[in-house]
PDB file of N, CA and C in Angstrom:
ATOM      1  N   UNK A 753       0.842  -1.165   0.000  1.00 84.00           N
ATOM      2  CA  UNK A 753       0.000   0.000   0.000  1.00 84.00           C
ATOM      3  C   UNK A 753       0.892   1.235   0.000  1.00 84.00           C
ATOM      4  N   UNK A 754       0.500   2.202  -0.786  1.00 87.00           N
ATOM      5  CA  UNK A 754       1.235   3.461  -0.843  1.00 87.00           C
ATOM      6  C   UNK A 754       0.389   4.528  -0.178  1.00 87.00           C
ATOM      7  N   UNK A 755       1.011   5.256   0.733  1.00 89.00           N
ATOM      8  CA  UNK A 755       0.311   6.340   1.436  1.00 89.00           C
ATOM      9  C   UNK A 755       1.045   7.632   1.168  1.00 89.00           C
ATOM     10  N   UNK A 756       0.266   8.675   1.139  1.00 87.00           N
ATOM     11  CA  UNK A 756       0.849   9.992   0.937  1.00 87.00           C
ATOM     12  C   UNK A 756      -0.023  11.013   1.644  1.00 87.00           C
ATOM     13  N   UNK A 757       0.614  11.915   2.330  1.00 87.00           N
ATOM     14  CA  UNK A 757      -0.121  12.977   3.007  1.00 87.00           C
ATOM     15  C   UNK A 757      -0.792  13.876   1.972  1.00 87.00           C
ATOM     16  N   UNK A 758      -1.963  14.360   2.319  1.00 86.00           N
ATOM     17  CA  UNK A 758      -2.618  15.336   1.470  1.00 86.00           C
ATOM     18  C   UNK A 758      -1.901  16.679   1.592  1.00 86.00           C
ATOM     19  N   UNK A 759      -2.142  17.528   0.637  1.00 88.00           N
ATOM     20  CA  UNK A 759      -1.530  18.855   0.667  1.00 88.00           C
ATOM     21  C   UNK A 759      -2.394  19.792   1.495  1.00 88.00           C
ATOM     22  N   UNK A 760      -1.770  20.676   2.214  1.00 90.00           N
ATOM     23  CA  UNK A 760      -2.495  21.653   3.018  1.00 90.00           C
ATOM     24  C   UNK A 760      -2.739  22.899   2.174  1.00 90.00           C
ATOM     25  N   UNK A 761      -4.000  23.152   1.895  1.00 91.00           N
ATOM     26  CA  UNK A 761      -4.403  24.319   1.114  1.00 91.00           C
ATOM     27  C   UNK A 761      -5.567  24.993   1.827  1.00 91.00           C
ATOM     28  N   UNK A 762      -5.864  26.203   1.419  1.00 93.00           N
ATOM     29  CA  UNK A 762      -7.045  26.907   1.902  1.00 93.00           C
ATOM     30  C   UNK A 762      -8.154  26.686   0.874  1.00 93.00           C
ATOM     31  N   UNK A 763      -9.017  25.696   1.094  1.00 93.00           N
ATOM     32  CA  UNK A 763     -10.049  25.410   0.097  1.00 93.00           C
ATOM     33  C   UNK A 763     -11.084  26.528   0.001  1.00 93.00           C
ATOM     34  N   UNK A 764     -11.476  26.806  -1.228  1.00 93.00           N
ATOM     35  CA  UNK A 764     -12.501  27.802  -1.511  1.00 93.00           C
ATOM     36  C   UNK A 764     -13.760  27.102  -2.021  1.00 93.00           C
ATOM     37  N   UNK A 765     -13.559  26.090  -2.853  1.00 92.00           N
ATOM     38  CA  UNK A 765     -14.678  25.362  -3.458  1.00 92.00           C
ATOM     39  C   UNK A 765     -14.192  23.956  -3.805  1.00 92.00           C
ATOM     40  N   UNK A 766     -14.820  22.943  -3.244  1.00 92.00           N
ATOM     41  CA  UNK A 766     -14.369  21.567  -3.478  1.00 92.00           C
ATOM     42  C   UNK A 766     -15.058  20.905  -4.675  1.00 92.00           C
ATOM     43  N   UNK A 767     -15.864  21.666  -5.401  1.00 90.00           N
ATOM     44  CA  UNK A 767     -16.534  21.130  -6.581  1.00 90.00           C
ATOM     45  C   UNK A 767     -15.494  20.610  -7.566  1.00 90.00           C
ATOM     46  N   UNK A 768     -15.603  19.361  -7.933  1.00 89.00           N
ATOM     47  CA  UNK A 768     -14.720  18.791  -8.953  1.00 89.00           C
ATOM     48  C   UNK A 768     -13.392  18.256  -8.445  1.00 89.00           C
ATOM     49  N   UNK A 769     -13.146  18.295  -7.146  1.00 91.00           N
ATOM     50  CA  UNK A 769     -11.861  17.816  -6.628  1.00 91.00           C
ATOM     51  C   UNK A 769     -11.665  16.321  -6.919  1.00 91.00           C
ATOM     52  N   UNK A 770     -12.695  15.542  -6.695  1.00 93.00           N
ATOM     53  CA  UNK A 770     -12.600  14.103  -6.972  1.00 93.00           C
ATOM     54  C   UNK A 770     -12.442  13.822  -8.456  1.00 93.00           C
ATOM     55  N   UNK A 771     -13.162  14.571  -9.278  1.00 91.00           N
ATOM     56  CA  UNK A 771     -13.027  14.423 -10.726  1.00 91.00           C
ATOM     57  C   UNK A 771     -11.614  14.799 -11.171  1.00 91.00           C
ATOM     58  N   UNK A 772     -11.076  15.861 -10.594  1.00 90.00           N
ATOM     59  CA  UNK A 772      -9.710  16.285 -10.926  1.00 90.00           C
ATOM     60  C   UNK A 772      -8.705  15.216 -10.526  1.00 90.00           C
ATOM     61  N   UNK A 773      -8.909  14.615  -9.355  1.00 93.00           N
ATOM     62  CA  UNK A 773      -8.024  13.552  -8.889  1.00 93.00           C
ATOM     63  C   UNK A 773      -8.042  12.381  -9.864  1.00 93.00           C
ATOM     64  N   UNK A 774      -9.245  11.893 -10.203  1.00 95.00           N
ATOM     65  CA  UNK A 774      -9.346  10.723 -11.076  1.00 95.00           C
ATOM     66  C   UNK A 774      -8.838  11.018 -12.485  1.00 95.00           C
ATOM     67  N   UNK A 775      -9.124  12.188 -13.013  1.00 92.00           N
ATOM     68  CA  UNK A 775      -8.613  12.551 -14.339  1.00 92.00           C
ATOM     69  C   UNK A 775      -7.086  12.585 -14.325  1.00 92.00           C
ATOM     70  N   UNK A 776      -6.511  13.041 -13.227  1.00 92.00           N
ATOM     71  CA  UNK A 776      -5.053  13.094 -13.102  1.00 92.00           C
ATOM     72  C   UNK A 776      -4.451  11.702 -13.019  1.00 92.00           C
ATOM     73  N   UNK A 777      -5.114  10.808 -12.293  1.00 95.00           N
ATOM     74  CA  UNK A 777      -4.647   9.420 -12.218  1.00 95.00           C
ATOM     75  C   UNK A 777      -4.666   8.800 -13.615  1.00 95.00           C
ATOM     76  N   UNK A 778      -5.764   8.967 -14.328  1.00 94.00           N
ATOM     77  CA  UNK A 778      -5.869   8.400 -15.680  1.00 94.00           C
ATOM     78  C   UNK A 778      -4.835   9.003 -16.620  1.00 94.00           C
ATOM     79  N   UNK A 779      -4.637  10.307 -16.533  1.00 92.00           N
ATOM     80  CA  UNK A 779      -3.633  10.972 -17.373  1.00 92.00           C
ATOM     81  C   UNK A 779      -2.249  10.379 -17.121  1.00 92.00           C
ATOM     82  N   UNK A 780      -1.878  10.276 -15.871  1.00 94.00           N
ATOM     83  CA  UNK A 780      -0.565   9.744 -15.526  1.00 94.00           C
ATOM     84  C   UNK A 780      -0.431   8.287 -15.962  1.00 94.00           C
ATOM     85  N   UNK A 781      -1.469   7.508 -15.781  1.00 94.00           N
ATOM     86  CA  UNK A 781      -1.452   6.107 -16.192  1.00 94.00           C
ATOM     87  C   UNK A 781      -1.202   6.006 -17.699  1.00 94.00           C
ATOM     88  N   UNK A 782      -1.882   6.836 -18.466  1.00 93.00           N
ATOM     89  CA  UNK A 782      -1.742   6.787 -19.918  1.00 93.00           C
ATOM     90  C   UNK A 782      -0.353   7.226 -20.386  1.00 93.00           C
ATOM     91  N   UNK A 783       0.219   8.240 -19.763  1.00 93.00           N
ATOM     92  CA  UNK A 783       1.532   8.695 -20.225  1.00 93.00           C
ATOM     93  C   UNK A 783       2.652   7.740 -19.807  1.00 93.00           C
ATOM     94  N   UNK A 784       2.423   6.930 -18.792  1.00 94.00           N
ATOM     95  CA  UNK A 784       3.439   5.948 -18.382  1.00 94.00           C
ATOM     96  C   UNK A 784       3.469   4.753 -19.329  1.00 94.00           C
ATOM     97  N   UNK A 785       2.378   4.526 -20.059  1.00 94.00           N
ATOM     98  CA  UNK A 785       2.300   3.465 -21.063  1.00 94.00           C
ATOM     99  C   UNK A 785       2.691   2.091 -20.519  1.00 94.00           C
ATOM    100  N   UNK A 786       2.177   1.785 -19.350  1.00 94.00           N
ATOM    101  CA  UNK A 786       2.412   0.480 -18.739  1.00 94.00           C
ATOM    102  C   UNK A 786       1.070  -0.120 -18.358  1.00 94.00           C
ATOM    103  N   UNK A 787       1.014  -1.435 -18.338  1.00 92.00           N
ATOM    104  CA  UNK A 787      -0.200  -2.066 -17.827  1.00 92.00           C
ATOM    105  C   UNK A 787      -0.203  -1.890 -16.305  1.00 92.00           C
ATOM    106  N   UNK A 788      -1.349  -2.017 -15.714  1.00 90.00           N
ATOM    107  CA  UNK A 788      -1.472  -1.804 -14.268  1.00 90.00           C
ATOM    108  C   UNK A 788      -0.510  -2.705 -13.507  1.00 90.00           C
ATOM    109  N   UNK A 789      -0.386  -3.947 -13.930  1.00 94.00           N
ATOM    110  CA  UNK A 789       0.489  -4.883 -13.248  1.00 94.00           C
ATOM    111  C   UNK A 789       1.969  -4.555 -13.363  1.00 94.00           C
ATOM    112  N   UNK A 790       2.329  -3.734 -14.342  1.00 96.00           N
ATOM    113  CA  UNK A 790       3.732  -3.373 -14.554  1.00 96.00           C
ATOM    114  C   UNK A 790       4.137  -2.075 -13.850  1.00 96.00           C
ATOM    115  N   UNK A 791       3.181  -1.398 -13.242  1.00 95.00           N
ATOM    116  CA  UNK A 791       3.518  -0.158 -12.540  1.00 95.00           C
ATOM    117  C   UNK A 791       4.342  -0.481 -11.292  1.00 95.00           C
ATOM    118  N   UNK A 792       5.424   0.251 -11.114  1.00 96.00           N
ATOM    119  CA  UNK A 792       6.266   0.064  -9.934  1.00 96.00           C
ATOM    120  C   UNK A 792       5.728   0.891  -8.776  1.00 96.00           C
ATOM    121  N   UNK A 793       6.267   0.660  -7.609  1.00 95.00           N
ATOM    122  CA  UNK A 793       5.883   1.463  -6.450  1.00 95.00           C
ATOM    123  C   UNK A 793       6.231   2.935  -6.704  1.00 95.00           C
ATOM    124  N   UNK A 794       7.354   3.177  -7.365  1.00 95.00           N
ATOM    125  CA  UNK A 794       7.747   4.559  -7.707  1.00 95.00           C
ATOM    126  C   UNK A 794       6.726   5.177  -8.656  1.00 95.00           C
ATOM    127  N   UNK A 795       6.284   4.416  -9.678  1.00 96.00           N
ATOM    128  CA  UNK A 795       5.255   4.910 -10.605  1.00 96.00           C
ATOM    129  C   UNK A 795       3.993   5.293  -9.846  1.00 96.00           C
ATOM    130  N   UNK A 796       3.558   4.396  -8.969  1.00 96.00           N
ATOM    131  CA  UNK A 796       2.329   4.648  -8.212  1.00 96.00           C
ATOM    132  C   UNK A 796       2.469   5.863  -7.299  1.00 96.00           C
ATOM    133  N   UNK A 797       3.632   6.025  -6.712  1.00 94.00           N
ATOM    134  CA  UNK A 797       3.879   7.183  -5.853  1.00 94.00           C
ATOM    135  C   UNK A 797       3.824   8.477  -6.662  1.00 94.00           C
ATOM    136  N   UNK A 798       4.408   8.462  -7.850  1.00 94.00           N
ATOM    137  CA  UNK A 798       4.384   9.647  -8.720  1.00 94.00           C
ATOM    138  C   UNK A 798       2.955   9.963  -9.170  1.00 94.00           C
ATOM    139  N   UNK A 799       2.201   8.935  -9.523  1.00 95.00           N
ATOM    140  CA  UNK A 799       0.808   9.124  -9.927  1.00 95.00           C
ATOM    141  C   UNK A 799       0.006   9.737  -8.789  1.00 95.00           C
ATOM    142  N   UNK A 800       0.186   9.198  -7.595  1.00 95.00           N
ATOM    143  CA  UNK A 800      -0.543   9.698  -6.430  1.00 95.00           C
ATOM    144  C   UNK A 800      -0.161  11.133  -6.108  1.00 95.00           C
ATOM    145  N   UNK A 801       1.119  11.452  -6.179  1.00 92.00           N
ATOM    146  CA  UNK A 801       1.542  12.818  -5.880  1.00 92.00           C
ATOM    147  C   UNK A 801       0.959  13.807  -6.891  1.00 92.00           C
ATOM    148  N   UNK A 802       0.981  13.442  -8.169  1.00 91.00           N
ATOM    149  CA  UNK A 802       0.425  14.313  -9.200  1.00 91.00           C
ATOM    150  C   UNK A 802      -1.065  14.526  -8.968  1.00 91.00           C
ATOM    151  N   UNK A 803      -1.798  13.435  -8.735  1.00 93.00           N
ATOM    152  CA  UNK A 803      -3.248  13.526  -8.544  1.00 93.00           C
ATOM    153  C   UNK A 803      -3.600  14.312  -7.281  1.00 93.00           C
ATOM    154  N   UNK A 804      -2.857  14.104  -6.207  1.00 93.00           N
ATOM    155  CA  UNK A 804      -3.092  14.870  -4.982  1.00 93.00           C
ATOM    156  C   UNK A 804      -2.871  16.356  -5.209  1.00 93.00           C
ATOM    157  N   UNK A 805      -1.823  16.690  -5.939  1.00 90.00           N
ATOM    158  CA  UNK A 805      -1.511  18.092  -6.204  1.00 90.00           C
ATOM    159  C   UNK A 805      -2.609  18.744  -7.032  1.00 90.00           C
ATOM    160  N   UNK A 806      -3.030  18.061  -8.084  1.00 89.00           N
ATOM    161  CA  UNK A 806      -4.082  18.606  -8.948  1.00 89.00           C
ATOM    162  C   UNK A 806      -5.385  18.783  -8.176  1.00 89.00           C
ATOM    163  N   UNK A 807      -5.775  17.766  -7.413  1.00 91.00           N
ATOM    164  CA  UNK A 807      -7.024  17.845  -6.655  1.00 91.00           C
ATOM    165  C   UNK A 807      -6.964  18.953  -5.606  1.00 91.00           C
ATOM    166  N   UNK A 808      -5.840  19.069  -4.920  1.00 90.00           N
ATOM    167  CA  UNK A 808      -5.700  20.134  -3.916  1.00 90.00           C
ATOM    168  C   UNK A 808      -5.795  21.495  -4.576  1.00 90.00           C
ATOM    169  N   UNK A 809      -5.094  21.666  -5.678  1.00 88.00           N
ATOM    170  CA  UNK A 809      -5.126  22.945  -6.395  1.00 88.00           C
ATOM    171  C   UNK A 809      -6.549  23.278  -6.842  1.00 88.00           C
ATOM    172  N   UNK A 810      -7.276  22.255  -7.281  1.00 88.00           N
ATOM    173  CA  UNK A 810      -8.627  22.502  -7.800  1.00 88.00           C
ATOM    174  C   UNK A 810      -9.566  23.071  -6.748  1.00 88.00           C
ATOM    175  N   UNK A 811      -9.249  22.905  -5.479  1.00 90.00           N
ATOM    176  CA  UNK A 811     -10.113  23.420  -4.410  1.00 90.00           C
ATOM    177  C   UNK A 811      -9.791  24.858  -4.023  1.00 90.00           C
ATOM    178  N   UNK A 812      -8.719  25.411  -4.566  1.00 88.00           N
ATOM    179  CA  UNK A 812      -8.277  26.742  -4.140  1.00 88.00           C
ATOM    180  C   UNK A 812      -8.899  27.880  -4.940  1.00 88.00           C
ATOM    181  N   UNK A 813      -9.689  27.535  -5.956  1.00 85.00           N
ATOM    182  CA  UNK A 813     -10.316  28.546  -6.814  1.00 85.00           C
ATOM    183  C   UNK A 813     -11.795  28.213  -6.939  1.00 85.00           C
ATOM    184  N   UNK A 814     -12.639  29.219  -6.910  1.00 86.00           N
ATOM    185  CA  UNK A 814     -14.080  28.996  -7.025  1.00 86.00           C
ATOM    186  C   UNK A 814     -14.437  28.582  -8.446  1.00 86.00           C
ATOM    187  N   UNK A 815     -15.246  27.559  -8.521  1.00 78.00           N
ATOM    188  CA  UNK A 815     -15.708  27.084  -9.820  1.00 78.00           C
ATOM    189  C   UNK A 815     -15.249  25.673 -10.091  1.00 78.00           C
ATOM    190  N   UNK A 816     -15.818  25.072 -11.087  1.00 69.00           N
ATOM    191  CA  UNK A 816     -15.465  23.705 -11.440  1.00 69.00           C
ATOM    192  C   UNK A 816     -14.495  23.678 -12.606  1.00 69.00           C
ATOM    193  N   UNK A 817     -14.975  23.229 -13.727  1.00 63.00           N
ATOM    194  CA  UNK A 817     -14.136  23.000 -14.903  1.00 63.00           C
ATOM    195  C   UNK A 817     -13.452  24.256 -15.419  1.00 63.00           C
ATOM    196  N   UNK A 818     -14.050  25.393 -15.233  1.00 63.00           N
ATOM    197  CA  UNK A 818     -13.497  26.629 -15.798  1.00 63.00           C
ATOM    198  C   UNK A 818     -12.177  27.046 -15.165  1.00 63.00           C
ATOM    199  N   UNK A 819     -11.804  26.454 -14.045  1.00 62.00           N
ATOM    200  CA  UNK A 819     -10.564  26.855 -13.371  1.00 62.00           C
ATOM    201  C   UNK A 819      -9.445  25.833 -13.520  1.00 62.00           C
ATOM    202  N   UNK A 820      -9.631  24.837 -14.366  1.00 68.00           N
ATOM    203  CA  UNK A 820      -8.614  23.802 -14.531  1.00 68.00           C
ATOM    204  C   UNK A 820      -7.378  24.413 -15.193  1.00 68.00           C
ATOM    205  N   UNK A 821      -6.218  24.289 -14.545  1.00 73.00           N
ATOM    206  CA  UNK A 821      -4.993  24.848 -15.124  1.00 73.00           C
ATOM    207  C   UNK A 821      -4.493  23.994 -16.281  1.00 73.00           C
ATOM    208  N   UNK A 822      -3.563  24.518 -17.047  1.00 81.00           N
ATOM    209  CA  UNK A 822      -2.978  23.758 -18.139  1.00 81.00           C
ATOM    210  C   UNK A 822      -2.076  22.665 -17.586  1.00 81.00           C
ATOM    211  N   UNK A 823      -1.749  21.696 -18.412  1.00 83.00           N
ATOM    212  CA  UNK A 823      -0.855  20.618 -17.993  1.00 83.00           C
ATOM    213  C   UNK A 823       0.506  21.180 -17.595  1.00 83.00           C
ATOM    214  N   UNK A 824       0.997  22.164 -18.327  1.00 87.00           N
ATOM    215  CA  UNK A 824       2.284  22.788 -18.000  1.00 87.00           C
ATOM    216  C   UNK A 824       2.246  23.419 -16.609  1.00 87.00           C
ATOM    217  N   UNK A 825       1.156  24.116 -16.294  1.00 82.00           N
ATOM    218  CA  UNK A 825       1.012  24.727 -14.966  1.00 82.00           C
ATOM    219  C   UNK A 825       0.968  23.656 -13.875  1.00 82.00           C
ATOM    220  N   UNK A 826       0.267  22.563 -14.140  1.00 80.00           N
ATOM    221  CA  UNK A 826       0.179  21.485 -13.150  1.00 80.00           C
ATOM    222  C   UNK A 826       1.529  20.824 -12.915  1.00 80.00           C
ATOM    223  N   UNK A 827       2.267  20.603 -13.983  1.00 80.00           N
ATOM    224  CA  UNK A 827       3.585  19.978 -13.832  1.00 80.00           C
ATOM    225  C   UNK A 827       4.524  20.877 -13.030  1.00 80.00           C
ATOM    226  N   UNK A 828       4.411  22.187 -13.207  1.00 82.00           N
ATOM    227  CA  UNK A 828       5.213  23.117 -12.400  1.00 82.00           C
ATOM    228  C   UNK A 828       4.811  23.040 -10.933  1.00 82.00           C
ATOM    229  N   UNK A 829       3.507  22.914 -10.670  1.00 77.00           N
ATOM    230  CA  UNK A 829       3.036  22.769  -9.289  1.00 77.00           C
ATOM    231  C   UNK A 829       3.593  21.503  -8.660  1.00 77.00           C
ATOM    232  N   UNK A 830       3.554  20.409  -9.401  1.00 77.00           N
ATOM    233  CA  UNK A 830       4.059  19.138  -8.865  1.00 77.00           C
ATOM    234  C   UNK A 830       5.554  19.238  -8.593  1.00 77.00           C
ATOM    235  N   UNK A 831       6.303  19.827  -9.521  1.00 79.00           N
ATOM    236  CA  UNK A 831       7.748  19.995  -9.284  1.00 79.00           C
ATOM    237  C   UNK A 831       7.997  20.843  -8.057  1.00 79.00           C
ATOM    238  N   UNK A 832       7.176  21.851  -7.830  1.00 77.00           N
ATOM    239  CA  UNK A 832       7.304  22.691  -6.641  1.00 77.00           C
ATOM    240  C   UNK A 832       7.059  21.896  -5.373  1.00 77.00           C
ATOM    241  N   UNK A 833       6.080  20.995  -5.405  1.00 67.00           N
ATOM    242  CA  UNK A 833       5.790  20.151  -4.242  1.00 67.00           C
ATOM    243  C   UNK A 833       6.960  19.212  -3.986  1.00 67.00           C
ATOM    244  N   UNK A 834       7.551  18.666  -5.030  1.00 58.00           N
ATOM    245  CA  UNK A 834       8.676  17.740  -4.873  1.00 58.00           C
ATOM    246  C   UNK A 834       9.892  18.437  -4.281  1.00 58.00           C
ATOM    247  N   UNK A 835      10.023  19.739  -4.509  1.00 54.00           N
ATOM    248  CA  UNK A 835      11.181  20.480  -4.017  1.00 54.00           C
ATOM    249  C   UNK A 835      10.994  21.004  -2.606  1.00 54.00           C
ATOM    250  N   UNK A 836       9.828  20.798  -2.022  1.00 44.00           N
ATOM    251  CA  UNK A 836       9.567  21.307  -0.659  1.00 44.00           C
ATOM    252  C   UNK A 836      10.186  20.380   0.363  1.00 44.00           C
TER     253      UNK A 836
END
């Protein structure tokens, strides 16, 4: 089992947080181009960190789909979390 602490943010609106999390998991799964059984613990940890970051970010702005950042912006957020 892989566990990861959630990110501490000041939530404004939680609409779409779960959808953002699942979309991020699917995105990461697809770009890794591995079957589920071939994912390593490191892969799963990276997927979880990305999805947690996206979902946390999605709660910091009011609104649902209209506030979704670009993939480039999300990757910068994830790199920032990794450097903390």
